[in-house]
mmCIF file of C-alpha atoms in Angstrom:
data_model
loop_
_atom_site.group_PDB
_atom_site.id
_atom_site.type_symbol
_atom_site.label_atom_id
_atom_site.label_comp_id
_atom_site.label_asym_id
_atom_site.label_seq_id
_atom_site.Cartn_x
_atom_site.Cartn_y
_atom_site.Cartn_z
ATOM 1 C CA SER A 1 12.893 2.989 -7.175
ATOM 2 C CA GLN A 2 13.331 0.705 -4.191
ATOM 3 C CA TRP A 3 12.360 -2.242 -6.289
ATOM 4 C CA GLY A 4 13.913 -3.999 -9.280
ATOM 5 C CA GLU A 5 10.795 -4.710 -11.299
ATOM 6 C CA GLU A 6 9.462 -1.789 -13.273
ATOM 7 C CA ASN A 7 6.013 -2.854 -14.432
ATOM 8 C CA LEU A 8 2.966 -4.628 -13.093
ATOM 9 C CA GLN A 9 3.353 -8.268 -14.019
ATOM 10 C CA ALA A 10 0.476 -10.572 -14.911
ATOM 11 C CA LEU A 11 0.182 -14.283 -14.257
ATOM 12 C CA SER A 12 -2.655 -16.585 -15.268
ATOM 13 C CA ILE A 13 -2.886 -20.106 -13.881
ATOM 14 C CA GLN A 14 -5.393 -22.895 -13.474
ATOM 15 C CA GLU A 15 -7.036 -23.723 -10.197
ATOM 16 C CA GLY A 16 -4.994 -26.236 -8.234
ATOM 17 C CA GLU A 17 -1.630 -25.115 -9.611
ATOM 18 C CA ASP A 18 1.167 -23.719 -7.497
ATOM 19 C CA VAL A 19 2.511 -20.250 -8.242
ATOM 20 C CA THR A 20 5.471 -18.179 -7.115
ATOM 21 C CA MET A 21 5.837 -14.415 -7.357
ATOM 22 C CA ASN A 22 9.197 -12.756 -6.979
ATOM 23 C CA CYS A 23 10.449 -9.356 -5.903
ATOM 24 C CA SER A 24 13.925 -7.914 -5.798
ATOM 25 C CA TYR A 25 14.776 -4.772 -3.901
ATOM 26 C CA LYS A 26 17.637 -2.320 -4.122
ATOM 27 C CA THR A 27 18.157 -1.011 -0.614
ATOM 28 C CA TYR A 28 18.807 -2.924 2.574
ATOM 29 C CA THR A 29 15.798 -4.099 4.530
ATOM 30 C CA THR A 30 15.137 -6.549 7.320
ATOM 31 C CA VAL A 31 11.412 -6.944 6.729
ATOM 32 C CA VAL A 32 9.342 -7.645 3.640
ATOM 33 C CA HIS A 33 5.591 -7.227 3.729
ATOM 34 C CA TRP A 34 3.352 -9.021 1.236
ATOM 35 C CA TYR A 35 -0.043 -7.489 0.538
ATOM 36 C CA ARG A 36 -2.916 -8.543 -1.656
ATOM 37 C CA GLN A 37 -5.374 -6.155 -3.195
ATOM 38 C CA ASP A 38 -8.778 -7.200 -4.426
ATOM 39 C CA SER A 39 -10.572 -5.146 -7.046
ATOM 40 C CA GLY A 40 -12.040 -1.987 -5.575
ATOM 41 C CA ARG A 41 -10.445 -2.472 -2.173
ATOM 42 C CA GLY A 42 -7.323 -1.357 -0.393
ATOM 43 C CA PRO A 43 -4.309 -3.636 0.075
ATOM 44 C CA ALA A 44 -4.397 -6.113 2.948
ATOM 45 C CA LEU A 45 -1.349 -7.639 4.620
ATOM 46 C CA ILE A 46 -1.188 -11.398 4.100
ATOM 47 C CA ILE A 47 2.276 -12.303 5.337
ATOM 48 C CA LEU A 48 5.316 -10.536 6.749
ATOM 49 C CA ILE A 49 8.798 -12.016 6.804
ATOM 50 C CA ARG A 50 11.832 -10.820 8.690
ATOM 51 C CA SER A 51 15.453 -11.371 7.755
ATOM 52 C CA ASN A 52 16.034 -13.822 10.607
ATOM 53 C CA GLU A 53 13.225 -16.067 9.327
ATOM 54 C CA ARG A 54 14.296 -16.800 5.735
ATOM 55 C CA GLU A 55 10.986 -18.639 5.277
ATOM 56 C CA LYS A 56 7.506 -18.021 6.685
ATOM 57 C CA ARG A 57 4.363 -20.024 6.160
ATOM 58 C CA SER A 58 0.706 -19.156 6.638
ATOM 59 C CA GLY A 59 -1.817 -21.676 5.370
ATOM 60 C CA ARG A 60 -1.203 -22.109 1.646
ATOM 61 C CA LEU A 61 1.177 -19.135 1.563
ATOM 62 C CA ARG A 62 4.931 -19.357 1.820
ATOM 63 C CA ALA A 63 7.241 -16.349 1.816
ATOM 64 C CA THR A 64 11.010 -16.367 1.557
ATOM 65 C CA LEU A 65 13.549 -13.648 2.067
ATOM 66 C CA ASP A 66 17.152 -13.719 0.913
ATOM 67 C CA THR A 67 18.947 -10.632 2.139
ATOM 68 C CA SER A 68 22.164 -11.597 0.342
ATOM 69 C CA SER A 69 20.461 -11.396 -3.052
ATOM 70 C CA GLN A 70 17.976 -8.772 -1.856
ATOM 71 C CA SER A 71 15.007 -10.752 -3.051
ATOM 72 C CA SER A 72 11.782 -12.140 -1.684
ATOM 73 C CA SER A 73 9.206 -14.555 -3.009
ATOM 74 C CA LEU A 74 5.612 -15.447 -2.275
ATOM 75 C CA SER A 75 4.297 -18.872 -3.172
ATOM 76 C CA ILE A 76 0.716 -20.055 -3.171
ATOM 77 C CA THR A 77 0.070 -23.766 -3.065
ATOM 78 C CA ALA A 78 -2.942 -25.237 -4.848
ATOM 79 C CA ALA A 79 -4.249 -21.863 -5.943
ATOM 80 C CA GLN A 80 -7.982 -21.273 -5.836
ATOM 81 C CA CYS A 81 -10.179 -18.859 -7.758
ATOM 82 C CA GLU A 82 -10.452 -16.653 -4.683
ATOM 83 C CA ASP A 83 -6.690 -16.109 -4.785
ATOM 84 C CA THR A 84 -7.252 -13.918 -7.842
ATOM 85 C CA ALA A 85 -5.904 -10.505 -6.839
ATOM 86 C CA VAL A 86 -2.923 -8.199 -7.218
ATOM 87 C CA TYR A 87 -0.034 -9.088 -4.922
ATOM 88 C CA PHE A 88 2.502 -6.519 -3.775
ATOM 89 C CA CYS A 89 5.730 -6.763 -1.876
ATOM 90 C CA ALA A 90 6.749 -3.801 0.264
ATOM 91 C CA THR A 91 9.543 -2.737 2.543
ATOM 92 C CA ASP A 92 9.548 -0.197 5.302
ATOM 93 C CA SER A 93 12.294 2.310 5.929
ATOM 94 C CA GLY A 94 13.432 0.709 9.141
ATOM 95 C CA GLY A 95 13.788 2.248 12.547
ATOM 96 C CA SER A 96 10.875 4.370 13.607
ATOM 97 C CA ASN A 97 9.867 5.383 10.083
ATOM 98 C CA ALA A 98 7.038 3.126 9.063
ATOM 99 C CA LYS A 99 6.301 4.335 5.546
ATOM 100 C CA LEU A 100 6.073 1.495 3.044
ATOM 101 C CA THR A 101 7.676 1.362 -0.383
ATOM 102 C CA PHE A 102 5.747 -0.946 -2.683
ATOM 103 C CA GLY A 103 6.829 -2.959 -5.685
ATOM 104 C CA LYS A 104 4.785 -2.716 -8.864
ATOM 105 C CA GLY A 105 2.870 -5.885 -8.078
ATOM 106 C CA THR A 106 1.775 -9.085 -9.755
ATOM 107 C CA LYS A 107 -1.759 -9.467 -11.079
ATOM 108 C CA LEU A 108 -2.679 -13.090 -10.494
ATOM 109 C CA SER A 109 -5.649 -14.656 -12.240
ATOM 110 C CA VAL A 110 -6.705 -18.145 -11.177
ATOM 111 C CA LYS A 111 -9.106 -19.798 -13.593
ATOM 112 C CA SER A 112 -11.338 -22.769 -12.942
ATOM 113 C CA ASN B 1 -14.806 -2.591 13.767
ATOM 114 C CA ALA B 2 -15.618 -0.788 10.526
ATOM 115 C CA GLY B 3 -12.020 -0.589 9.432
ATOM 116 C CA VAL B 4 -10.506 2.524 7.916
ATOM 117 C CA ILE B 5 -13.210 4.712 6.441
ATOM 118 C CA GLN B 6 -12.561 6.949 3.461
ATOM 119 C CA THR B 7 -14.973 9.452 1.992
ATOM 120 C CA PRO B 8 -15.975 10.085 -0.661
ATOM 121 C CA ARG B 9 -15.364 6.826 -2.487
ATOM 122 C CA HIS B 10 -15.445 8.598 -5.823
ATOM 123 C CA LYS B 11 -14.870 12.233 -6.673
ATOM 124 C CA VAL B 12 -14.904 14.002 -10.010
ATOM 125 C CA THR B 13 -13.538 17.526 -10.207
ATOM 126 C CA GLY B 14 -12.845 19.981 -12.959
ATOM 127 C CA LYS B 15 -9.319 21.126 -13.625
ATOM 128 C CA GLY B 16 -8.383 23.912 -11.227
ATOM 129 C CA GLN B 17 -10.890 22.983 -8.541
ATOM 130 C CA GLU B 18 -10.059 21.922 -5.005
ATOM 131 C CA ALA B 19 -10.523 18.386 -3.713
ATOM 132 C CA THR B 20 -10.623 17.344 -0.065
ATOM 133 C CA LEU B 21 -10.377 13.683 0.844
ATOM 134 C CA TRP B 22 -11.292 12.355 4.272
ATOM 135 C CA CYS B 23 -9.977 9.463 6.281
ATOM 136 C CA GLU B 24 -11.205 8.032 9.568
ATOM 137 C CA PRO B 25 -8.614 5.649 11.026
ATOM 138 C CA ILE B 26 -9.417 2.590 13.092
ATOM 139 C CA SER B 27 -10.209 3.640 16.643
ATOM 140 C CA GLY B 28 -7.155 3.429 18.865
ATOM 141 C CA HIS B 29 -4.653 3.547 16.019
ATOM 142 C CA SER B 30 -2.031 6.215 16.463
ATOM 143 C CA ALA B 31 -0.468 6.268 12.991
ATOM 144 C CA VAL B 32 -2.188 7.401 9.786
ATOM 145 C CA PHE B 33 -0.677 7.073 6.322
ATOM 146 C CA TRP B 34 -1.640 8.418 2.906
ATOM 147 C CA TYR B 35 -0.664 6.686 -0.336
ATOM 148 C CA ARG B 36 -1.526 7.302 -3.981
ATOM 149 C CA GLN B 37 -2.083 4.558 -6.541
ATOM 150 C CA THR B 38 -1.951 4.889 -10.317
ATOM 151 C CA ILE B 39 -1.467 2.395 -13.113
ATOM 152 C CA VAL B 40 1.803 4.008 -14.184
ATOM 153 C CA GLN B 41 3.440 4.783 -10.827
ATOM 154 C CA GLY B 42 1.879 2.047 -8.720
ATOM 155 C CA LEU B 43 1.481 2.593 -4.979
ATOM 156 C CA GLU B 44 3.376 5.628 -3.716
ATOM 157 C CA PHE B 45 3.771 6.917 -0.185
ATOM 158 C CA LEU B 46 2.668 10.496 0.374
ATOM 159 C CA THR B 47 2.758 11.339 4.076
ATOM 160 C CA TYR B 48 2.089 10.055 7.562
ATOM 161 C CA PHE B 49 1.157 11.174 11.057
ATOM 162 C CA ARG B 50 1.838 9.697 14.451
ATOM 163 C CA ASN B 51 -0.338 10.843 17.352
ATOM 164 C CA GLN B 52 -1.617 13.589 15.011
ATOM 165 C CA ALA B 53 1.875 15.002 14.442
ATOM 166 C CA PRO B 54 3.324 15.001 10.914
ATOM 167 C CA ILE B 55 6.287 12.614 10.767
ATOM 168 C CA ASP B 56 7.241 12.206 7.131
ATOM 169 C CA ASP B 57 5.828 14.077 4.139
ATOM 170 C CA SER B 58 8.623 13.185 1.749
ATOM 171 C CA GLY B 59 6.186 11.810 -0.838
ATOM 172 C CA MET B 60 3.947 14.832 -0.995
ATOM 173 C CA PRO B 61 4.170 16.964 -4.148
ATOM 174 C CA LYS B 62 5.693 20.279 -3.125
ATOM 175 C CA GLU B 63 2.827 22.333 -4.439
ATOM 176 C CA ARG B 64 -0.939 22.071 -4.150
ATOM 177 C CA PHE B 65 -0.983 19.063 -1.782
ATOM 178 C CA SER B 66 -1.455 19.334 1.957
ATOM 179 C CA ALA B 67 -2.500 16.928 4.698
ATOM 180 C CA GLN B 68 -3.741 17.508 8.199
ATOM 181 C CA MET B 69 -4.818 15.513 11.194
ATOM 182 C CA PRO B 70 -6.763 17.873 13.446
ATOM 183 C CA ASN B 71 -7.834 15.118 15.843
ATOM 184 C CA GLN B 72 -7.267 11.414 16.392
ATOM 185 C CA SER B 73 -10.419 10.442 14.541
ATOM 186 C CA HIS B 74 -9.788 11.927 11.127
ATOM 187 C CA SER B 75 -7.237 13.109 8.626
ATOM 188 C CA THR B 76 -7.696 15.092 5.436
ATOM 189 C CA LEU B 77 -5.751 15.308 2.213
ATOM 190 C CA LYS B 78 -6.368 18.480 0.283
ATOM 191 C CA ILE B 79 -5.405 19.083 -3.318
ATOM 192 C CA GLN B 80 -5.661 22.641 -4.558
ATOM 193 C CA SER B 81 -6.015 23.584 -8.205
ATOM 194 C CA THR B 82 -6.381 19.939 -9.258
ATOM 195 C CA GLN B 83 -4.750 18.810 -12.479
ATOM 196 C CA PRO B 84 -5.530 15.771 -14.668
ATOM 197 C CA GLN B 85 -2.289 14.130 -13.498
ATOM 198 C CA ASP B 86 -3.688 14.139 -9.947
ATOM 199 C CA SER B 87 -6.226 11.519 -11.026
ATOM 200 C CA ALA B 88 -5.542 8.443 -8.919
ATOM 201 C CA VAL B 89 -6.841 6.318 -6.085
ATOM 202 C CA TYR B 90 -5.859 7.878 -2.780
ATOM 203 C CA LEU B 91 -5.472 5.327 -0.015
ATOM 204 C CA CYS B 92 -5.421 5.936 3.696
ATOM 205 C CA ALA B 93 -4.028 3.411 6.163
ATOM 206 C CA SER B 94 -3.710 3.287 9.921
ATOM 207 C CA SER B 95 -1.697 1.229 12.364
ATOM 208 C CA LEU B 96 -1.573 0.778 16.132
ATOM 209 C CA GLU B 97 1.850 2.275 16.536
ATOM 210 C CA THR B 98 4.557 2.654 13.943
ATOM 211 C CA GLY B 99 7.631 0.572 13.334
ATOM 212 C CA ARG B 100 6.507 -2.773 11.976
ATOM 213 C CA ASP B 101 2.855 -2.785 12.987
ATOM 214 C CA THR B 102 0.427 -3.861 10.314
ATOM 215 C CA GLN B 103 -0.991 -1.050 8.235
ATOM 216 C CA TYR B 104 -4.713 -1.431 7.593
ATOM 217 C CA PHE B 105 -5.877 0.217 4.411
ATOM 218 C CA GLY B 106 -9.172 1.830 3.605
ATOM 219 C CA PRO B 107 -10.948 1.235 0.290
ATOM 220 C CA GLY B 108 -9.547 4.417 -1.200
ATOM 221 C CA THR B 109 -10.992 7.499 -2.860
ATOM 222 C CA ARG B 110 -10.938 7.424 -6.643
ATOM 223 C CA LEU B 111 -10.276 10.967 -7.828
ATOM 224 C CA LEU B 112 -10.873 11.886 -11.444
ATOM 225 C CA VAL B 113 -9.839 15.325 -12.638
ATOM 226 C CA LEU B 114 -11.368 16.302 -15.950
#
């Protein structure tokens, strides 16, 4: 497997809390994609971070990438009920091959 | 823009039957990808096309699975002699080009093999 985690993880938090999800990967990459998947729908890209960025922000989302430890994280600030979803990290193969390799994902539940 | 369209949304087949899944990519997108999602294995890459040509089918099971893209407006994934272990959600995605362009996913086809 490309990724270190083996099983779908589950997190449950209260509305307004901050949360961080982590991924570690085994093979070299320069780009990490973060997707969210709502029930009954396909994954949707929410943030993409490249190795020369180390940190990327988009609204309440913050992604980090540490190529030395081969890990990435996604943080959500002040989580809201609508953030409830499954979040995946993914890498591509680099070069012209665009296939994505996904981690197992984190099922996030935000309760009011 | 209707997004990536997948039909049918749900399909139930008996063991040994054939299943054909359809994908209509976003107009103007040149790359089409197929993935499979199960609880146990998660999201797995199957195959992809660029400008209708097969580029990488390294994720396709060697037997019974085949994919085609006869024109720029649709791709099919065919599973012959379906088995219960083929039960999964099959996701199609498209992107403008390849490399690091965003892949836009369809809602998936949920296949259940009894």
